[in-house]
mmCIF file of C-alpha atoms in Angstrom:
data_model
loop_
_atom_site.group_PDB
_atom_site.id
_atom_site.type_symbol
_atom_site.label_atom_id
_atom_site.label_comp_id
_atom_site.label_asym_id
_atom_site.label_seq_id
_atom_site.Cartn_x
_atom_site.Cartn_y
_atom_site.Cartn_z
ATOM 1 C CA UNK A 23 122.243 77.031 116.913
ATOM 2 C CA UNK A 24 120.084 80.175 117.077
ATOM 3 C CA UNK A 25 116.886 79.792 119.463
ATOM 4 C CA UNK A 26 115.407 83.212 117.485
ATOM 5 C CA UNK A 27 112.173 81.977 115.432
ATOM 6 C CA UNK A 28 111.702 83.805 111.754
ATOM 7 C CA UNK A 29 107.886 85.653 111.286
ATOM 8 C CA UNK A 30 107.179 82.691 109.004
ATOM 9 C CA UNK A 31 107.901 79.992 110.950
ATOM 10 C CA UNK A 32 106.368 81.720 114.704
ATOM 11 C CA UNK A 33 103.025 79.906 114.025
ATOM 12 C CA UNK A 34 104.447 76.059 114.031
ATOM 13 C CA UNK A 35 106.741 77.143 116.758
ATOM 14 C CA UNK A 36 103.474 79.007 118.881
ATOM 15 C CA UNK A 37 101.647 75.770 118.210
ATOM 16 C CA UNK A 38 104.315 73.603 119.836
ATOM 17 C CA UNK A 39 104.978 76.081 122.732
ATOM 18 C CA UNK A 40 101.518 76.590 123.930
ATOM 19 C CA UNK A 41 101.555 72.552 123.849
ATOM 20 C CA UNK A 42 104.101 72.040 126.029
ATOM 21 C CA UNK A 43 102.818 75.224 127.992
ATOM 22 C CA UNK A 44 99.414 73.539 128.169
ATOM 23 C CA UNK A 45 100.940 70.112 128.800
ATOM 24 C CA UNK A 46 102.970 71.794 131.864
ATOM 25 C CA UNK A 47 106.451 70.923 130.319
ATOM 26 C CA UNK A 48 109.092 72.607 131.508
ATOM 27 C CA UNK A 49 111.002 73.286 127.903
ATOM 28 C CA UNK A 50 113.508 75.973 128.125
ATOM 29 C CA UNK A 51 112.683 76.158 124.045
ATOM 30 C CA UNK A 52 109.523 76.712 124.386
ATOM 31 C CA UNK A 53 109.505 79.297 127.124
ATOM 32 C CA UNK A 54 111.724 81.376 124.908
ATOM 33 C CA UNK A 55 109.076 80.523 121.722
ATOM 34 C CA UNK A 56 106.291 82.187 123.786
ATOM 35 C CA UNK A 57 108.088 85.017 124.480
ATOM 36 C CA UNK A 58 109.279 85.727 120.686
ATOM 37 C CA UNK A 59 106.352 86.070 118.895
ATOM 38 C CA UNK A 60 105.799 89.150 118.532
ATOM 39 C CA UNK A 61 103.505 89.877 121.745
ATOM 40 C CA UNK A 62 100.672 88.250 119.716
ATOM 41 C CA UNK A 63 98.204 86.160 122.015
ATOM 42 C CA UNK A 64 96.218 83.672 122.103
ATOM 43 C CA UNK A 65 92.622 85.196 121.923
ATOM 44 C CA UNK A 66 88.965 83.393 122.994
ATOM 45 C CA UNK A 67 86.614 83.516 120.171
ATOM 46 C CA UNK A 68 83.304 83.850 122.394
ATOM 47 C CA UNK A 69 84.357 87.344 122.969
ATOM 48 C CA UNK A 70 84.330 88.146 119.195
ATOM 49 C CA UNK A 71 81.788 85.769 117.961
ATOM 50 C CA UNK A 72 78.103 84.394 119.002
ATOM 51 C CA UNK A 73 79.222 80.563 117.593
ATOM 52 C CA UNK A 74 81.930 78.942 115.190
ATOM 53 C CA UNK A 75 79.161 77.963 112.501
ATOM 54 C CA UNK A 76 81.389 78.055 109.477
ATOM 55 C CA UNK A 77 84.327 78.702 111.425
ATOM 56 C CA UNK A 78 85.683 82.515 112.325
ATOM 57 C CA UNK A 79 88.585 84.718 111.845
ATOM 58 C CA UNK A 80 89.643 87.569 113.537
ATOM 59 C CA UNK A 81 91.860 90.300 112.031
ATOM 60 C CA UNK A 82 92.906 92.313 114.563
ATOM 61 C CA UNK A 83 95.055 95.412 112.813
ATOM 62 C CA UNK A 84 96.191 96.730 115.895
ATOM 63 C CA UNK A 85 98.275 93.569 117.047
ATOM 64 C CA UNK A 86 98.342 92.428 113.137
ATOM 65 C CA UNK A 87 97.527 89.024 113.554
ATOM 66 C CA UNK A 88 94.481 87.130 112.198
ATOM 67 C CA UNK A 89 93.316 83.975 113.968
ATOM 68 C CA UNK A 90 91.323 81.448 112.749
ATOM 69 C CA UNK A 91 88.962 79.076 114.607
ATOM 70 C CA UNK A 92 87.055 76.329 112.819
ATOM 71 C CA UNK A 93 83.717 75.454 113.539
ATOM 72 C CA UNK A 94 83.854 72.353 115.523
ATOM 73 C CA UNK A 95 87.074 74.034 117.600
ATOM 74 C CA UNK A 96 89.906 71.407 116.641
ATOM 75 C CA UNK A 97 91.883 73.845 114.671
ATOM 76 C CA UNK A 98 93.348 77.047 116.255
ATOM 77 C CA UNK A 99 95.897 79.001 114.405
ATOM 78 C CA UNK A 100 97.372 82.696 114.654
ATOM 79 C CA UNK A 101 99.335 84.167 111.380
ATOM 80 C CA UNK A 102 101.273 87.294 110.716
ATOM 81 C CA UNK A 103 99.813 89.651 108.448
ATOM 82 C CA UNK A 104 100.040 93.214 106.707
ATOM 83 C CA UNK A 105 97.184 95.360 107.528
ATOM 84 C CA UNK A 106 95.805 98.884 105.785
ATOM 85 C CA UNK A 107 98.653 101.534 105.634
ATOM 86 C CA UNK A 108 96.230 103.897 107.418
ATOM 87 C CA UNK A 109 93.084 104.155 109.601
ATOM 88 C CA UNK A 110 91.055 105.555 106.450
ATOM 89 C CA UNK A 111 91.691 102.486 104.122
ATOM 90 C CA UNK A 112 90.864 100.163 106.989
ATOM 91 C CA UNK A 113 86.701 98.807 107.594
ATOM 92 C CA UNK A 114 86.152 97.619 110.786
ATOM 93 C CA UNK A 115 83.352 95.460 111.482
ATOM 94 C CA UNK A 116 81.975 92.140 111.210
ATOM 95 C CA UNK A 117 82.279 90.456 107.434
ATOM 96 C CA UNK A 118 81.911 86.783 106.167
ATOM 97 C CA UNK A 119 84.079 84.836 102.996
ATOM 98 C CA UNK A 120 81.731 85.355 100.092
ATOM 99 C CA UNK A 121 84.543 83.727 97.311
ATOM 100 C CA UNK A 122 87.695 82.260 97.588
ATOM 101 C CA UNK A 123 90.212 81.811 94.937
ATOM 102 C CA UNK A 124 93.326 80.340 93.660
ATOM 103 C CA UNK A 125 95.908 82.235 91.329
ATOM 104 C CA UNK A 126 93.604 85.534 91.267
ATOM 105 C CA UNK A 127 93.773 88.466 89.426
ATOM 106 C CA UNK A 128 94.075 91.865 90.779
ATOM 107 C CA UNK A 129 92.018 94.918 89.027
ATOM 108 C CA UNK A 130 93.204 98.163 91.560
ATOM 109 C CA UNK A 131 90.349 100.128 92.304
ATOM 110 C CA UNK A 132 89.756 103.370 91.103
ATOM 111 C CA UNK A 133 90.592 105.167 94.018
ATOM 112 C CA UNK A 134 93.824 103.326 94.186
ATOM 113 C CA UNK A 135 94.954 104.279 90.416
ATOM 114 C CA UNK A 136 94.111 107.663 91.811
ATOM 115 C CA UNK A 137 96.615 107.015 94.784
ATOM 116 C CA UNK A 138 99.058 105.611 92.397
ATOM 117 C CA UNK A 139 98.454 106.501 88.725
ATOM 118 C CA UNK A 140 101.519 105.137 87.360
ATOM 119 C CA UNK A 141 99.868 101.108 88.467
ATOM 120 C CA UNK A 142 98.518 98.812 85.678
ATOM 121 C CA UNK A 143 94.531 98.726 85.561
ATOM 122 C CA UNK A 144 94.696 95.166 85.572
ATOM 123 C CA UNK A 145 96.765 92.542 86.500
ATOM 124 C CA UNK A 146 97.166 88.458 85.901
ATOM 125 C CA UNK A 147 97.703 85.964 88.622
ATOM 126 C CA UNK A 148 101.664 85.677 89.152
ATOM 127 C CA UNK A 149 104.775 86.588 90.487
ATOM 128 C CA UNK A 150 103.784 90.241 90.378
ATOM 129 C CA UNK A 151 100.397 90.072 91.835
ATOM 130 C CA UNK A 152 99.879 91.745 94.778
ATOM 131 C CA UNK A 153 97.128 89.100 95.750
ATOM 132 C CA UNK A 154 99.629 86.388 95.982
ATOM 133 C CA UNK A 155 98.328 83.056 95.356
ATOM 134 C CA UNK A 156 95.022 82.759 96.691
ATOM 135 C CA UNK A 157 92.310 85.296 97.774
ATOM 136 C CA UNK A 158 89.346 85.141 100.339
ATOM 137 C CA UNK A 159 86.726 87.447 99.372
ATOM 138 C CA UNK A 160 84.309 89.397 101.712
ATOM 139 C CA UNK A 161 81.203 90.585 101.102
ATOM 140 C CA UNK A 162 82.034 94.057 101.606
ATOM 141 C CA UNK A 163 83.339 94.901 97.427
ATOM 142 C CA UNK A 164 87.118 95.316 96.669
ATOM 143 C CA UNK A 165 88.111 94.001 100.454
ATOM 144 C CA UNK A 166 90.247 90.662 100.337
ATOM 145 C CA UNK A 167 92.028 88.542 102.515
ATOM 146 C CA UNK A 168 94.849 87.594 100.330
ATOM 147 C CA UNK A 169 98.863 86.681 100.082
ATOM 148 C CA UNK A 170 101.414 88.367 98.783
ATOM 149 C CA UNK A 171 104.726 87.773 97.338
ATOM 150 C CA UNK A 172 106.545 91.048 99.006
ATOM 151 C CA UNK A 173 107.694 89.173 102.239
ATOM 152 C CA UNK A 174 108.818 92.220 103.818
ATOM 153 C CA UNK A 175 105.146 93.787 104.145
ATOM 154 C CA UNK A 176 103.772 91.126 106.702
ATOM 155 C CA UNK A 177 103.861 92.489 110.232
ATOM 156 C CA UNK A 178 103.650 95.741 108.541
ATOM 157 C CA UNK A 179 101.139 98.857 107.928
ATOM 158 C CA UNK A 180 101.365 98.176 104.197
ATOM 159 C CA UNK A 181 98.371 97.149 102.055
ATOM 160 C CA UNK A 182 96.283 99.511 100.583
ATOM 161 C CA UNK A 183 93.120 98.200 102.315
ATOM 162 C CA UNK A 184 93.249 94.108 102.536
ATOM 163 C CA UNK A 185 94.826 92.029 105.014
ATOM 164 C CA UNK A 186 97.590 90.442 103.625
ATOM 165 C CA UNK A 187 99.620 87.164 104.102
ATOM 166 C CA UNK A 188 102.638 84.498 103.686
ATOM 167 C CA UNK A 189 101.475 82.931 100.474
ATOM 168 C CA UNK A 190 102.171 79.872 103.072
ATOM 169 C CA UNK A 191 99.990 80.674 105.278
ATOM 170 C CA UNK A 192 97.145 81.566 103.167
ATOM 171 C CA UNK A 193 97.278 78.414 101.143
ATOM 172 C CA UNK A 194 96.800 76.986 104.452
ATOM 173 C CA UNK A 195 93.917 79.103 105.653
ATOM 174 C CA UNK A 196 92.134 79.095 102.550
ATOM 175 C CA UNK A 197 92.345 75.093 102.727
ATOM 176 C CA UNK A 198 90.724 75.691 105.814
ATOM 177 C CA UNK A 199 87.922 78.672 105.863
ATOM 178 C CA UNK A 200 84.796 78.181 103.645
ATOM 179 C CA UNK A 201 82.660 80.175 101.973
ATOM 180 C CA UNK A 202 80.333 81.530 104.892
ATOM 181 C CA UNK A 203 83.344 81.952 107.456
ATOM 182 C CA UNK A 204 82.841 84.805 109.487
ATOM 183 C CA UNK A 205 85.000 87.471 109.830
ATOM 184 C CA UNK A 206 85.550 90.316 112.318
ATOM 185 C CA UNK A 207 88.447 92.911 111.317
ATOM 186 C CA UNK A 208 89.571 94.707 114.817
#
């Protein structure tokens, strides 16, 4: 039986290895958990944000991981993700959720089409979607935080400007963020 972890499944396992960590178990599993995932770390959000009203995430496109803290601190969670293919599609700064939707449609922008002439100017929630199955919107126009159905780009420089995820994973975090989470992109 392999004790390797897959990119998809590294959060569940992080979750249970920094609780036996925490706990002061001794698991052999574990120790070997913490130390395949990617480097990514546990982060404190009072060094990004002022308070948790509304919750936070934290996109950090360096390390590309987002983590997600909600409001009253219960729920903690780190996620793989695909970040801008270069510095000059990626904003920086402090955001906040604005939308959030299920099964969206994707409409490139035009400086996209102009990047890539040969892609539709519109596109229906599905299989083919870039935007996976569901979307947070920011309040900064045509910036998402979104899934995607190409597997292979997570962990990757790959999106032309979002921050991308395991359609898993952002079912789960759009379960979880509301409209008024903030959001800092690193």
């Amino acid at each position: 039986m392999s004790s390797l972890i897959s990119r998809r499944s590294f959060g569940k396992s992080l979750g249970a290895g920094l609780g036996v960590a925490l706990l002061g178990g001794n698991s052999v599993l574990a120790q070997k958990r913490l130390r395949n995932i990617s480097g990514f770390r546990y982060e404190v959000w009072e060094d990004y944000f002022n308070n948790l009203k509304h919750g936070a995430i934290l996109a950090d496109t360096k390390n590309r991981v987002l983590h997600y803290w909600s409001e009253d601190e219960a729920i903690y969670h780190l996620y793989p993700v695909s970040v801008p293919l270069t510095p000059e599609l990626t904003r920086l700064g402090y955001t906040e959720v604005i939308n959030k939707k299920e099964n969206p449609s994707w409409t490139p922008t035009q400086a996209m089409l102009k990047r890539n002439p040969d892609w539709p100017t519109y596109m229906p929630p599905g299989p083919d979607n870039p935007m996976g199955t569901h979307a947070l919107y920011l309040s900064w126009q045509y910036y998402r935080i979104h899934g995607t159905h190409d597997t292979r780009k997570i962990g990757r420089r790959a999106s032309q400007g979002c921050i991308g995820l395991y359609n898993e994973d952002i079912a789960t975090l759009f379960d979880l963020a509301e409209v008024g989470t903030q959001v800092l992109l690193i």
